[in-house]
Amino acid sequence: MRITGVEPLILRAPLGAARFLSSQSAFPERNSLLLRIETDEGLVGWGEGGQYGPPEPVAACIQAVLAPQILGRDPRQPVRIQELLYALTRDFGQKGAYVEAISAIDIALWDLTGQALGEPVHRLLGGAFRDRVHAYATGCYYRPEHQHDAAGQLPALADEARSYVDAGFDTIKMKVGLLAIADDGARVACVREAIGAQTRLLADANHAYNAYSALRMGRILEAHDVLWFEEPVLPEDLDGYRLLRQSLDVAIAGGECEFMRYGFRRLFEQGCVDIAQPDLCAAGGLSEWVKIHALASSFGIATIPHVWGSGVALAAALHALAATPPFPYTALPQPLMNEPLIEFDRNPNPLRDELLVTPPRLVDGCLPVPRGPGLGIQVDEQTLQRYRQPDLLPG
Ligand code: CA
């Protein structure tokens, strides 16, 4: 079997009035860099790469540099090709767009390998520990409608948080970091009251703080029984991470802006995080996930991936998490304590909800792991064409 086509596809879905904000940026649209790899035997593999920035640089890395390296190769060797592409781009890559591009290729090659063998990716990764993965809702961003009422309450934020509980979630992640600490503390209190004491609450700052502000916010989070504090400080501020981890009881999570096992090694060696959050579509793909997870487990650190983007990204994460052992093993594993979670973004995103013929659906608070060969997904061509943008480079 040979690779005959490597086609990056830029998708954009404008959100209009449904736009929302984190501490770092506004989201007027959702976008994805999808990758379609075709073979001479008619199989088509799907990947996704790049999660946070514009998709064009990732598409350019694939189109101009990486695609010519893999055309004509047998796709059934994802680990080998991932290592080769990383080695070829090391001098100018290592992090960012090149590794995101390699991630997309890697995921598509695992998809193709699984299809060629007639086996789902989670079986190729060593076998499934579970056929569904406990999901947490990512929501409660900043929205224009989150205004105080006359009584000083935040009814729209409370309603949003409650809607996740009503949908079956028992774990919810909210944003902090955009507002002054007292105002964000009021938002955390509002969400905690809305969801009740039994629902697990997580908070994500998107590296909004310096260490001393994060420490103040962390103490407020602890007072509201928040279970993890995600990206409290800049990804480069390893000393800040370590200080917070030593000073706070809340678990420190991070890593969505880190790349490859080499990047994560620094986070682990320096005692920065309790929970590592590599993104499969950014940190090096499924091949690298296995290595980052192994490294993390040797440090006693849990690995719960960051997931953002389309249904393709979600499917890749579900296969990875199906094959992740309980950590640590117990006779009765509990979500978050020792069972992994999947991040299920609840912000508007047609690329997540419409792109797959069978989109991911929550069942009893869990997402089922796809069972079909490869990633076990089918991309809806009509939806793809609806959101597809013109090609970056001619020809
Ligand atoms: Ca995050």
mmCIF file of C-alpha atoms and ligand atoms in Angstrom:
data_model
loop_
_atom_site.group_PDB
_atom_site.id
_atom_site.type_symbol
_atom_site.label_atom_id
_atom_site.label_comp_id
_atom_site.label_asym_id
_atom_site.label_seq_id
_atom_site.Cartn_x
_atom_site.Cartn_y
_atom_site.Cartn_z
ATOM 1 C CA MET A 1 0.000 0.000 0.000
ATOM 2 C CA ARG A 2 1.274 3.450 -0.929
ATOM 3 C CA ILE A 3 0.306 7.007 0.017
ATOM 4 C CA THR A 4 -0.993 8.760 -3.093
ATOM 5 C CA GLY A 5 -2.507 11.953 -1.678
ATOM 6 C CA VAL A 6 -1.850 14.231 1.316
ATOM 7 C CA GLU A 7 -4.412 17.005 1.486
ATOM 8 C CA PRO A 8 -4.706 19.543 4.328
ATOM 9 C CA LEU A 9 -8.182 21.051 4.567
ATOM 10 C CA ILE A 10 -8.865 24.346 6.347
ATOM 11 C CA LEU A 11 -12.346 24.501 7.854
ATOM 12 C CA ARG A 12 -14.009 27.565 9.346
ATOM 13 C CA ALA A 13 -17.373 27.937 11.038
ATOM 14 C CA PRO A 14 -18.276 31.524 12.034
ATOM 15 C CA LEU A 15 -20.171 31.720 15.319
ATOM 16 C CA GLY A 16 -21.950 35.072 14.952
ATOM 17 C CA ALA A 17 -23.682 35.997 18.191
ATOM 18 C CA ALA A 18 -22.575 32.734 19.834
ATOM 19 C CA ARG A 19 -19.011 34.026 20.167
ATOM 20 C CA PHE A 20 -17.300 33.543 23.531
ATOM 21 C CA LEU A 21 -14.054 34.453 25.315
ATOM 22 C CA SER A 22 -11.344 32.870 27.412
ATOM 23 C CA SER A 23 -8.746 34.826 29.384
ATOM 24 C CA GLN A 24 -6.598 34.996 26.240
ATOM 25 C CA SER A 25 -8.824 35.450 23.239
ATOM 26 C CA ALA A 26 -12.252 35.855 21.682
ATOM 27 C CA PHE A 27 -13.668 33.023 19.599
ATOM 28 C CA PRO A 28 -15.668 34.583 16.734
ATOM 29 C CA GLU A 29 -15.356 31.313 14.794
ATOM 30 C CA ARG A 30 -14.308 27.696 15.174
ATOM 31 C CA ASN A 31 -11.674 26.355 12.828
ATOM 32 C CA SER A 32 -9.868 23.100 12.211
ATOM 33 C CA LEU A 33 -6.985 21.866 10.149
ATOM 34 C CA LEU A 34 -8.138 18.498 8.881
ATOM 35 C CA LEU A 35 -5.893 16.173 6.940
ATOM 36 C CA ARG A 36 -6.969 13.601 4.365
ATOM 37 C CA ILE A 37 -4.423 10.972 3.313
ATOM 38 C CA GLU A 38 -5.324 8.744 0.363
ATOM 39 C CA THR A 39 -3.772 5.480 -0.727
ATOM 40 C CA ASP A 40 -3.486 3.502 -3.941
ATOM 41 C CA GLU A 41 -5.814 0.893 -2.437
ATOM 42 C CA GLY A 42 -8.649 3.371 -1.987
ATOM 43 C CA LEU A 43 -8.400 3.750 1.803
ATOM 44 C CA VAL A 44 -8.714 7.294 3.190
ATOM 45 C CA GLY A 45 -7.231 8.253 6.581
ATOM 46 C CA TRP A 46 -8.185 11.332 8.618
ATOM 47 C CA GLY A 47 -6.093 13.432 10.949
ATOM 48 C CA GLU A 48 -6.338 16.818 12.630
ATOM 49 C CA GLY A 49 -3.566 19.158 13.684
ATOM 50 C CA GLY A 50 -3.152 22.478 15.412
ATOM 51 C CA GLN A 51 -5.721 23.479 17.957
ATOM 52 C CA TYR A 52 -5.204 26.992 19.173
ATOM 53 C CA GLY A 53 -3.926 29.178 16.401
ATOM 54 C CA PRO A 54 -4.755 29.791 12.759
ATOM 55 C CA PRO A 55 -4.757 26.592 10.666
ATOM 56 C CA GLU A 56 -2.874 28.095 7.704
ATOM 57 C CA PRO A 57 0.702 27.714 9.053
ATOM 58 C CA VAL A 58 0.028 24.051 9.867
ATOM 59 C CA ALA A 59 -1.390 23.498 6.379
ATOM 60 C CA ALA A 60 1.714 25.133 4.903
ATOM 61 C CA CYS A 61 4.066 22.857 6.879
ATOM 62 C CA ILE A 62 2.219 19.832 5.532
ATOM 63 C CA GLN A 63 1.824 21.003 1.966
ATOM 64 C CA ALA A 64 5.257 22.491 1.389
ATOM 65 C CA VAL A 65 7.516 20.328 3.555
ATOM 66 C CA LEU A 66 6.028 17.123 4.998
ATOM 67 C CA ALA A 67 3.742 15.809 2.251
ATOM 68 C CA PRO A 68 6.585 15.314 -0.251
ATOM 69 C CA GLN A 69 8.378 13.224 2.396
ATOM 70 C CA ILE A 70 5.561 10.720 2.772
ATOM 71 C CA LEU A 71 4.057 10.460 -0.719
ATOM 72 C CA GLY A 72 4.735 6.972 -2.078
ATOM 73 C CA ARG A 73 5.480 5.483 1.363
ATOM 74 C CA ASP A 74 3.568 2.621 2.941
ATOM 75 C CA PRO A 75 1.225 4.303 5.474
ATOM 76 C CA ARG A 76 1.203 1.294 7.827
ATOM 77 C CA GLN A 77 4.187 2.544 9.860
ATOM 78 C CA PRO A 78 2.950 5.585 11.835
ATOM 79 C CA VAL A 79 5.632 5.470 14.534
ATOM 80 C CA ARG A 80 8.439 5.216 12.008
ATOM 81 C CA ILE A 81 7.104 8.056 9.867
ATOM 82 C CA GLN A 82 6.417 10.274 12.901
ATOM 83 C CA GLU A 83 10.018 9.814 14.093
ATOM 84 C CA LEU A 84 11.337 10.482 10.607
ATOM 85 C CA LEU A 85 9.332 13.685 10.113
ATOM 86 C CA TYR A 86 10.311 15.007 13.539
ATOM 87 C CA ALA A 87 13.967 14.298 12.822
ATOM 88 C CA LEU A 88 13.749 16.020 9.433
ATOM 89 C CA THR A 89 12.227 19.186 10.949
ATOM 90 C CA ARG A 90 14.082 19.229 14.264
ATOM 91 C CA ASP A 91 16.437 22.054 13.341
ATOM 92 C CA PHE A 92 13.582 24.477 12.687
ATOM 93 C CA GLY A 93 10.640 22.693 14.304
ATOM 94 C CA GLN A 94 10.525 21.020 17.759
ATOM 95 C CA LYS A 95 7.429 22.934 18.868
ATOM 96 C CA GLY A 96 4.450 24.670 17.308
ATOM 97 C CA ALA A 97 3.212 24.386 13.730
ATOM 98 C CA TYR A 98 5.619 21.668 12.564
ATOM 99 C CA VAL A 99 4.763 19.331 15.427
ATOM 100 C CA GLU A 100 1.064 20.086 14.955
ATOM 101 C CA ALA A 101 1.443 19.150 11.283
ATOM 102 C CA ILE A 102 3.265 15.941 12.235
ATOM 103 C CA SER A 103 0.455 15.202 14.717
ATOM 104 C CA ALA A 104 -2.150 15.416 11.959
ATOM 105 C CA ILE A 105 -0.151 13.074 9.725
ATOM 106 C CA ASP A 106 0.456 10.637 12.573
ATOM 107 C CA ILE A 107 -3.245 10.398 13.449
ATOM 108 C CA ALA A 108 -4.200 9.852 9.804
ATOM 109 C CA LEU A 109 -1.577 7.083 9.481
ATOM 110 C CA TRP A 110 -2.910 5.303 12.592
ATOM 111 C CA ASP A 111 -6.380 5.594 11.058
ATOM 112 C CA LEU A 112 -5.113 4.035 7.812
ATOM 113 C CA THR A 113 -3.143 1.313 9.591
ATOM 114 C CA GLY A 114 -6.227 0.336 11.566
ATOM 115 C CA GLN A 115 -8.375 0.304 8.457
ATOM 116 C CA ALA A 116 -5.820 -1.787 6.576
ATOM 117 C CA LEU A 117 -5.735 -4.335 9.420
ATOM 118 C CA GLY A 118 -9.490 -4.156 10.097
ATOM 119 C CA GLU A 119 -8.843 -3.199 13.727
ATOM 120 C CA PRO A 120 -9.733 -0.098 15.779
ATOM 121 C CA VAL A 121 -6.822 2.120 16.812
ATOM 122 C CA HIS A 122 -7.301 1.343 20.513
ATOM 123 C CA ARG A 123 -6.568 -2.328 19.774
ATOM 124 C CA LEU A 124 -3.381 -1.381 17.929
ATOM 125 C CA LEU A 125 -2.394 0.656 21.013
ATOM 126 C CA GLY A 126 -2.517 -2.495 23.110
ATOM 127 C CA GLY A 127 -6.168 -3.071 23.931
ATOM 128 C CA ALA A 128 -9.056 -1.248 25.567
ATOM 129 C CA PHE A 129 -9.451 -0.916 29.335
ATOM 130 C CA ARG A 130 -12.947 0.532 28.749
ATOM 131 C CA ASP A 131 -15.457 0.856 25.925
ATOM 132 C CA ARG A 132 -16.602 4.315 27.024
ATOM 133 C CA VAL A 133 -14.751 7.184 28.640
ATOM 134 C CA HIS A 134 -16.092 9.349 31.446
ATOM 135 C CA ALA A 135 -16.550 12.859 30.042
ATOM 136 C CA TYR A 136 -16.263 16.284 31.580
ATOM 137 C CA ALA A 137 -18.001 19.361 30.172
ATOM 138 C CA THR A 138 -15.776 22.254 29.158
ATOM 139 C CA GLY A 139 -17.876 25.401 29.272
ATOM 140 C CA CYS A 140 -18.699 28.448 31.399
ATOM 141 C CA TYR A 141 -16.462 30.680 29.290
ATOM 142 C CA TYR A 142 -17.019 34.433 29.270
ATOM 143 C CA ARG A 143 -20.099 35.461 27.290
ATOM 144 C CA PRO A 144 -21.810 38.821 26.769
ATOM 145 C CA GLU A 145 -24.958 37.487 28.455
ATOM 146 C CA HIS A 146 -23.100 36.734 31.711
ATOM 147 C CA GLN A 147 -24.272 39.961 33.358
ATOM 148 C CA HIS A 148 -25.047 40.576 37.003
ATOM 149 C CA ASP A 149 -28.734 40.950 37.801
ATOM 150 C CA ALA A 150 -30.166 43.487 40.276
ATOM 151 C CA ALA A 151 -29.361 41.155 43.166
ATOM 152 C CA GLY A 152 -25.720 40.903 42.065
ATOM 153 C CA GLN A 153 -26.139 37.314 40.810
ATOM 154 C CA LEU A 154 -25.033 35.829 37.479
ATOM 155 C CA PRO A 155 -28.162 33.976 36.308
ATOM 156 C CA ALA A 156 -27.010 33.186 32.757
ATOM 157 C CA LEU A 157 -23.746 31.660 34.038
ATOM 158 C CA ALA A 158 -25.637 29.630 36.651
ATOM 159 C CA ASP A 159 -28.110 28.425 34.000
ATOM 160 C CA GLU A 160 -25.283 27.351 31.721
ATOM 161 C CA ALA A 161 -23.562 25.413 34.511
ATOM 162 C CA ARG A 162 -26.819 23.719 35.499
ATOM 163 C CA SER A 163 -27.501 22.759 31.884
ATOM 164 C CA TYR A 164 -24.401 20.546 31.937
ATOM 165 C CA VAL A 165 -25.583 18.742 35.068
ATOM 166 C CA ASP A 166 -29.007 18.302 33.448
ATOM 167 C CA ALA A 167 -27.287 16.827 30.360
ATOM 168 C CA GLY A 168 -25.702 14.122 32.533
ATOM 169 C CA PHE A 169 -22.256 15.511 33.352
ATOM 170 C CA ASP A 170 -20.883 15.061 36.855
ATOM 171 C CA THR A 171 -17.681 17.018 36.133
ATOM 172 C CA ILE A 172 -17.560 20.566 34.746
ATOM 173 C CA LYS A 173 -14.653 22.823 33.817
ATOM 174 C CA MET A 174 -15.050 26.593 33.884
ATOM 175 C CA LYS A 175 -12.835 29.508 32.906
ATOM 176 C CA VAL A 176 -11.069 31.925 35.208
ATOM 177 C CA GLY A 177 -8.402 34.534 34.521
ATOM 178 C CA LEU A 178 -10.088 37.193 32.403
ATOM 179 C CA LEU A 179 -11.435 39.321 35.263
ATOM 180 C CA ALA A 180 -10.065 40.636 38.541
ATOM 181 C CA ILE A 181 -9.547 37.861 41.073
ATOM 182 C CA ALA A 182 -12.534 38.886 43.232
ATOM 183 C CA ASP A 183 -14.844 38.924 40.198
ATOM 184 C CA ASP A 184 -13.639 35.546 38.981
ATOM 185 C CA GLY A 185 -14.020 34.256 42.550
ATOM 186 C CA ALA A 186 -17.685 35.360 42.405
ATOM 187 C CA ARG A 187 -18.103 33.402 39.135
ATOM 188 C CA VAL A 188 -16.620 30.279 40.725
ATOM 189 C CA ALA A 189 -18.958 30.678 43.723
ATOM 190 C CA CYS A 190 -21.920 31.095 41.344
ATOM 191 C CA VAL A 191 -21.078 27.938 39.390
ATOM 192 C CA ARG A 192 -20.431 25.920 42.550
ATOM 193 C CA GLU A 193 -23.800 26.943 43.964
ATOM 194 C CA ALA A 194 -25.563 26.184 40.675
ATOM 195 C CA ILE A 195 -24.137 22.655 40.286
ATOM 196 C CA GLY A 196 -24.241 21.616 43.948
ATOM 197 C CA ALA A 197 -21.588 20.017 46.124
ATOM 198 C CA GLN A 198 -21.725 16.605 44.393
ATOM 199 C CA THR A 199 -20.597 17.780 40.950
ATOM 200 C CA ARG A 200 -16.850 17.896 40.376
ATOM 201 C CA LEU A 201 -15.640 21.369 39.410
ATOM 202 C CA LEU A 202 -12.394 22.177 37.545
ATOM 203 C CA ALA A 203 -10.999 25.626 36.655
ATOM 204 C CA ASP A 204 -8.845 26.730 33.716
ATOM 205 C CA ALA A 205 -6.937 30.038 33.640
ATOM 206 C CA ASN A 206 -5.287 29.665 30.199
ATOM 207 C CA HIS A 207 -2.054 30.927 31.814
ATOM 208 C CA ALA A 208 -3.576 34.260 32.842
ATOM 209 C CA TYR A 209 -1.653 34.722 36.090
ATOM 210 C CA ASN A 210 1.793 35.254 37.459
ATOM 211 C CA ALA A 211 2.645 32.986 40.372
ATOM 212 C CA TYR A 212 1.565 35.275 43.215
ATOM 213 C CA SER A 213 -1.818 36.018 41.604
ATOM 214 C CA ALA A 214 -2.299 32.333 40.807
ATOM 215 C CA LEU A 215 -1.637 31.532 44.457
ATOM 216 C CA ARG A 216 -4.431 33.898 45.519
ATOM 217 C CA MET A 217 -6.788 32.446 42.904
ATOM 218 C CA GLY A 218 -5.791 28.916 43.876
ATOM 219 C CA ARG A 219 -6.817 29.528 47.509
ATOM 220 C CA ILE A 220 -10.231 30.759 46.307
ATOM 221 C CA LEU A 221 -10.588 27.665 44.112
ATOM 222 C CA GLU A 222 -9.769 25.444 47.081
ATOM 223 C CA ALA A 223 -12.456 27.183 49.165
ATOM 224 C CA HIS A 224 -14.986 26.144 46.512
ATOM 225 C CA ASP A 225 -13.719 22.560 46.331
ATOM 226 C CA VAL A 226 -12.292 22.925 42.816
ATOM 227 C CA LEU A 227 -10.343 19.756 41.986
ATOM 228 C CA TRP A 228 -7.867 21.014 39.407
ATOM 229 C CA PHE A 229 -6.329 24.329 38.488
ATOM 230 C CA GLU A 230 -5.373 24.274 34.814
ATOM 231 C CA GLU A 231 -2.655 26.416 33.218
ATOM 232 C CA PRO A 232 -2.393 28.772 36.202
ATOM 233 C CA VAL A 233 0.790 30.444 34.893
ATOM 234 C CA LEU A 234 2.676 30.813 31.618
ATOM 235 C CA PRO A 235 3.768 27.524 30.041
ATOM 236 C CA GLU A 236 7.370 28.790 30.206
ATOM 237 C CA ASP A 237 7.134 29.570 33.945
ATOM 238 C CA LEU A 238 8.213 26.207 35.333
ATOM 239 C CA ASP A 239 9.287 27.765 38.647
ATOM 240 C CA GLY A 240 5.822 29.282 39.034
ATOM 241 C CA TYR A 241 4.220 25.906 38.341
ATOM 242 C CA ARG A 242 6.431 24.216 40.921
ATOM 243 C CA LEU A 243 5.730 26.879 43.554
ATOM 244 C CA LEU A 244 1.963 26.494 43.070
ATOM 245 C CA ARG A 245 2.123 22.717 43.175
ATOM 246 C CA GLN A 246 4.019 22.861 46.450
ATOM 247 C CA SER A 247 1.813 25.562 47.969
ATOM 248 C CA LEU A 248 -1.711 24.510 46.999
ATOM 249 C CA ASP A 249 -3.801 21.430 47.678
ATOM 250 C CA VAL A 250 -5.730 21.740 44.407
ATOM 251 C CA ALA A 251 -4.199 19.550 41.673
ATOM 252 C CA ILE A 252 -2.165 21.491 39.107
ATOM 253 C CA ALA A 253 -2.867 20.603 35.471
ATOM 254 C CA GLY A 254 -1.095 21.787 32.335
ATOM 255 C CA GLY A 255 0.613 20.878 29.104
ATOM 256 C CA GLU A 256 -1.745 21.809 26.262
ATOM 257 C CA CYS A 257 0.919 24.253 25.030
ATOM 258 C CA GLU A 258 3.721 21.696 25.317
ATOM 259 C CA PHE A 259 5.091 19.482 22.567
ATOM 260 C CA MET A 260 6.687 16.042 22.272
ATOM 261 C CA ARG A 261 8.107 13.948 25.096
ATOM 262 C CA TYR A 262 11.086 16.284 25.288
ATOM 263 C CA GLY A 263 8.891 19.214 26.311
ATOM 264 C CA PHE A 264 6.894 17.171 28.810
ATOM 265 C CA ARG A 265 10.044 15.761 30.369
ATOM 266 C CA ARG A 266 10.908 19.242 31.657
ATOM 267 C CA LEU A 267 7.445 19.648 33.176
ATOM 268 C CA PHE A 268 7.755 16.300 34.934
ATOM 269 C CA GLU A 269 11.365 16.529 36.088
ATOM 270 C CA GLN A 270 10.783 19.918 37.626
ATOM 271 C CA GLY A 271 7.672 18.836 39.513
ATOM 272 C CA CYS A 272 5.304 21.224 37.718
ATOM 273 C CA VAL A 273 2.064 19.282 37.325
ATOM 274 C CA ASP A 274 -0.114 16.609 38.902
ATOM 275 C CA ILE A 275 -1.987 16.093 35.634
ATOM 276 C CA ALA A 276 -0.348 16.275 32.195
ATOM 277 C CA GLN A 277 -2.579 17.462 29.363
ATOM 278 C CA PRO A 278 -0.970 16.753 26.001
ATOM 279 C CA ASP A 279 -3.213 17.474 23.023
ATOM 280 C CA LEU A 280 -3.037 14.612 20.542
ATOM 281 C CA CYS A 281 -3.421 17.032 17.628
ATOM 282 C CA ALA A 282 -0.578 19.263 18.808
ATOM 283 C CA ALA A 283 1.945 17.363 20.935
ATOM 284 C CA GLY A 284 2.959 14.757 18.345
ATOM 285 C CA GLY A 285 -0.068 12.549 17.626
ATOM 286 C CA LEU A 286 -0.980 9.107 18.890
ATOM 287 C CA SER A 287 2.612 7.868 18.559
ATOM 288 C CA GLU A 288 3.827 10.593 20.918
ATOM 289 C CA TRP A 289 0.844 10.241 23.276
ATOM 290 C CA VAL A 290 2.037 6.722 24.136
ATOM 291 C CA LYS A 291 5.516 8.029 24.992
ATOM 292 C CA ILE A 292 4.330 11.067 26.957
ATOM 293 C CA HIS A 293 1.915 8.888 28.896
ATOM 294 C CA ALA A 294 4.652 6.362 29.707
ATOM 295 C CA LEU A 295 6.974 9.130 30.866
ATOM 296 C CA ALA A 296 4.244 10.735 32.995
ATOM 297 C CA SER A 297 3.299 7.462 34.659
ATOM 298 C CA SER A 298 6.932 6.864 35.621
ATOM 299 C CA PHE A 299 6.797 10.182 37.511
ATOM 300 C CA GLY A 300 3.479 9.314 39.176
ATOM 301 C CA ILE A 301 1.700 11.918 37.049
ATOM 302 C CA ALA A 302 -1.746 11.328 35.518
ATOM 303 C CA THR A 303 -2.306 12.022 31.815
ATOM 304 C CA ILE A 304 -5.658 13.453 30.752
ATOM 305 C CA PRO A 305 -5.504 14.876 27.239
ATOM 306 C CA HIS A 306 -6.538 18.334 26.206
ATOM 307 C CA VAL A 307 -9.213 18.004 23.513
ATOM 308 C CA TRP A 308 -10.426 20.818 21.276
ATOM 309 C CA GLY A 309 -11.434 20.865 17.659
ATOM 310 C CA SER A 310 -13.529 18.644 15.438
ATOM 311 C CA GLY A 311 -14.969 15.169 15.797
ATOM 312 C CA VAL A 312 -11.719 13.770 14.362
ATOM 313 C CA ALA A 313 -9.716 15.110 17.326
ATOM 314 C CA LEU A 314 -12.300 13.728 19.724
ATOM 315 C CA ALA A 315 -12.197 10.269 18.123
ATOM 316 C CA ALA A 316 -8.382 10.160 18.328
ATOM 317 C CA ALA A 317 -8.529 11.059 22.039
ATOM 318 C CA LEU A 318 -11.196 8.424 22.708
ATOM 319 C CA HIS A 319 -8.972 5.686 21.242
ATOM 320 C CA ALA A 320 -5.981 6.904 23.257
ATOM 321 C CA LEU A 321 -8.025 6.991 26.469
ATOM 322 C CA ALA A 322 -9.615 3.595 25.839
ATOM 323 C CA ALA A 323 -6.105 2.133 25.931
ATOM 324 C CA THR A 324 -4.965 4.094 29.018
ATOM 325 C CA PRO A 325 -4.698 1.940 32.170
ATOM 326 C CA PRO A 326 -6.360 3.056 35.422
ATOM 327 C CA PHE A 327 -3.862 5.164 37.291
ATOM 328 C CA PRO A 328 -3.205 3.906 39.818
ATOM 329 C CA TYR A 329 -4.909 0.555 39.532
ATOM 330 C CA THR A 330 -7.630 -0.089 42.129
ATOM 331 C CA ALA A 331 -10.396 -2.659 42.400
ATOM 332 C CA LEU A 332 -13.023 0.074 42.028
ATOM 333 C CA PRO A 333 -11.632 2.875 39.859
ATOM 334 C CA GLN A 334 -13.251 6.310 40.203
ATOM 335 C CA PRO A 335 -13.371 9.041 37.546
ATOM 336 C CA LEU A 336 -10.540 11.547 37.941
ATOM 337 C CA MET A 337 -9.150 9.723 41.016
ATOM 338 C CA ASN A 338 -7.807 6.910 38.864
ATOM 339 C CA GLU A 339 -9.998 6.652 35.795
ATOM 340 C CA PRO A 340 -9.150 8.979 32.909
ATOM 341 C CA LEU A 341 -11.573 11.626 31.682
ATOM 342 C CA ILE A 342 -12.237 12.942 28.212
ATOM 343 C CA GLU A 343 -12.625 16.666 27.710
ATOM 344 C CA PHE A 344 -15.926 17.325 25.914
ATOM 345 C CA ASP A 345 -16.036 20.960 24.828
ATOM 346 C CA ARG A 346 -19.599 22.257 25.049
ATOM 347 C CA ASN A 347 -19.046 25.588 23.323
ATOM 348 C CA PRO A 348 -20.712 25.931 19.940
ATOM 349 C CA ASN A 349 -18.728 24.067 17.263
ATOM 350 C CA PRO A 350 -20.411 22.727 14.118
ATOM 351 C CA LEU A 351 -17.136 20.986 13.183
ATOM 352 C CA ARG A 352 -17.481 18.813 16.289
ATOM 353 C CA ASP A 353 -21.229 18.266 16.016
ATOM 354 C CA GLU A 354 -21.776 17.943 12.255
ATOM 355 C CA LEU A 355 -18.575 16.743 10.602
ATOM 356 C CA LEU A 356 -18.893 13.048 11.398
ATOM 357 C CA VAL A 357 -21.728 10.940 10.015
ATOM 358 C CA THR A 358 -22.108 9.614 13.579
ATOM 359 C CA PRO A 359 -21.130 12.516 15.844
ATOM 360 C CA PRO A 360 -20.027 11.893 19.442
ATOM 361 C CA ARG A 361 -22.989 11.706 21.833
ATOM 362 C CA LEU A 362 -22.983 11.622 25.626
ATOM 363 C CA VAL A 363 -24.429 8.412 27.121
ATOM 364 C CA ASP A 364 -24.755 8.273 30.922
ATOM 365 C CA GLY A 365 -22.041 10.885 31.322
ATOM 366 C CA CYS A 366 -19.637 9.003 29.039
ATOM 367 C CA LEU A 367 -18.546 9.072 25.406
ATOM 368 C CA PRO A 368 -18.533 5.659 23.695
ATOM 369 C CA VAL A 369 -15.220 4.653 22.086
ATOM 370 C CA PRO A 370 -15.643 4.152 18.301
ATOM 371 C CA ARG A 371 -15.531 0.445 17.421
ATOM 372 C CA GLY A 372 -14.871 0.480 13.689
ATOM 373 C CA PRO A 373 -11.475 -0.043 12.013
ATOM 374 C CA GLY A 374 -8.945 2.769 12.361
ATOM 375 C CA LEU A 375 -10.457 5.804 14.083
ATOM 376 C CA GLY A 376 -13.875 4.277 13.389
ATOM 377 C CA ILE A 377 -15.246 7.510 11.927
ATOM 378 C CA GLN A 378 -16.847 8.594 8.685
ATOM 379 C CA VAL A 379 -16.477 12.212 7.616
ATOM 380 C CA ASP A 380 -19.567 13.787 6.053
ATOM 381 C CA GLU A 381 -18.383 15.169 2.701
ATOM 382 C CA GLN A 382 -21.231 17.672 2.434
ATOM 383 C CA THR A 383 -20.426 19.196 5.819
ATOM 384 C CA LEU A 384 -16.769 19.223 4.891
ATOM 385 C CA GLN A 385 -17.451 21.198 1.717
ATOM 386 C CA ARG A 386 -19.769 23.598 3.565
ATOM 387 C CA TYR A 387 -17.020 24.734 5.943
ATOM 388 C CA ARG A 388 -14.016 24.265 3.698
ATOM 389 C CA GLN A 389 -11.875 27.286 2.805
ATOM 390 C CA PRO A 390 -9.952 27.820 -0.454
ATOM 391 C CA ASP A 391 -6.631 25.992 -0.725
ATOM 392 C CA LEU A 392 -3.618 27.800 0.642
ATOM 393 C CA LEU A 393 -1.240 27.063 -2.186
ATOM 394 C CA PRO A 394 -2.324 26.647 -5.798
ATOM 395 C CA GLY A 395 -2.095 23.202 -7.331
HETATM 396 CA CA CA B 1 -7.170 24.620 28.821
#
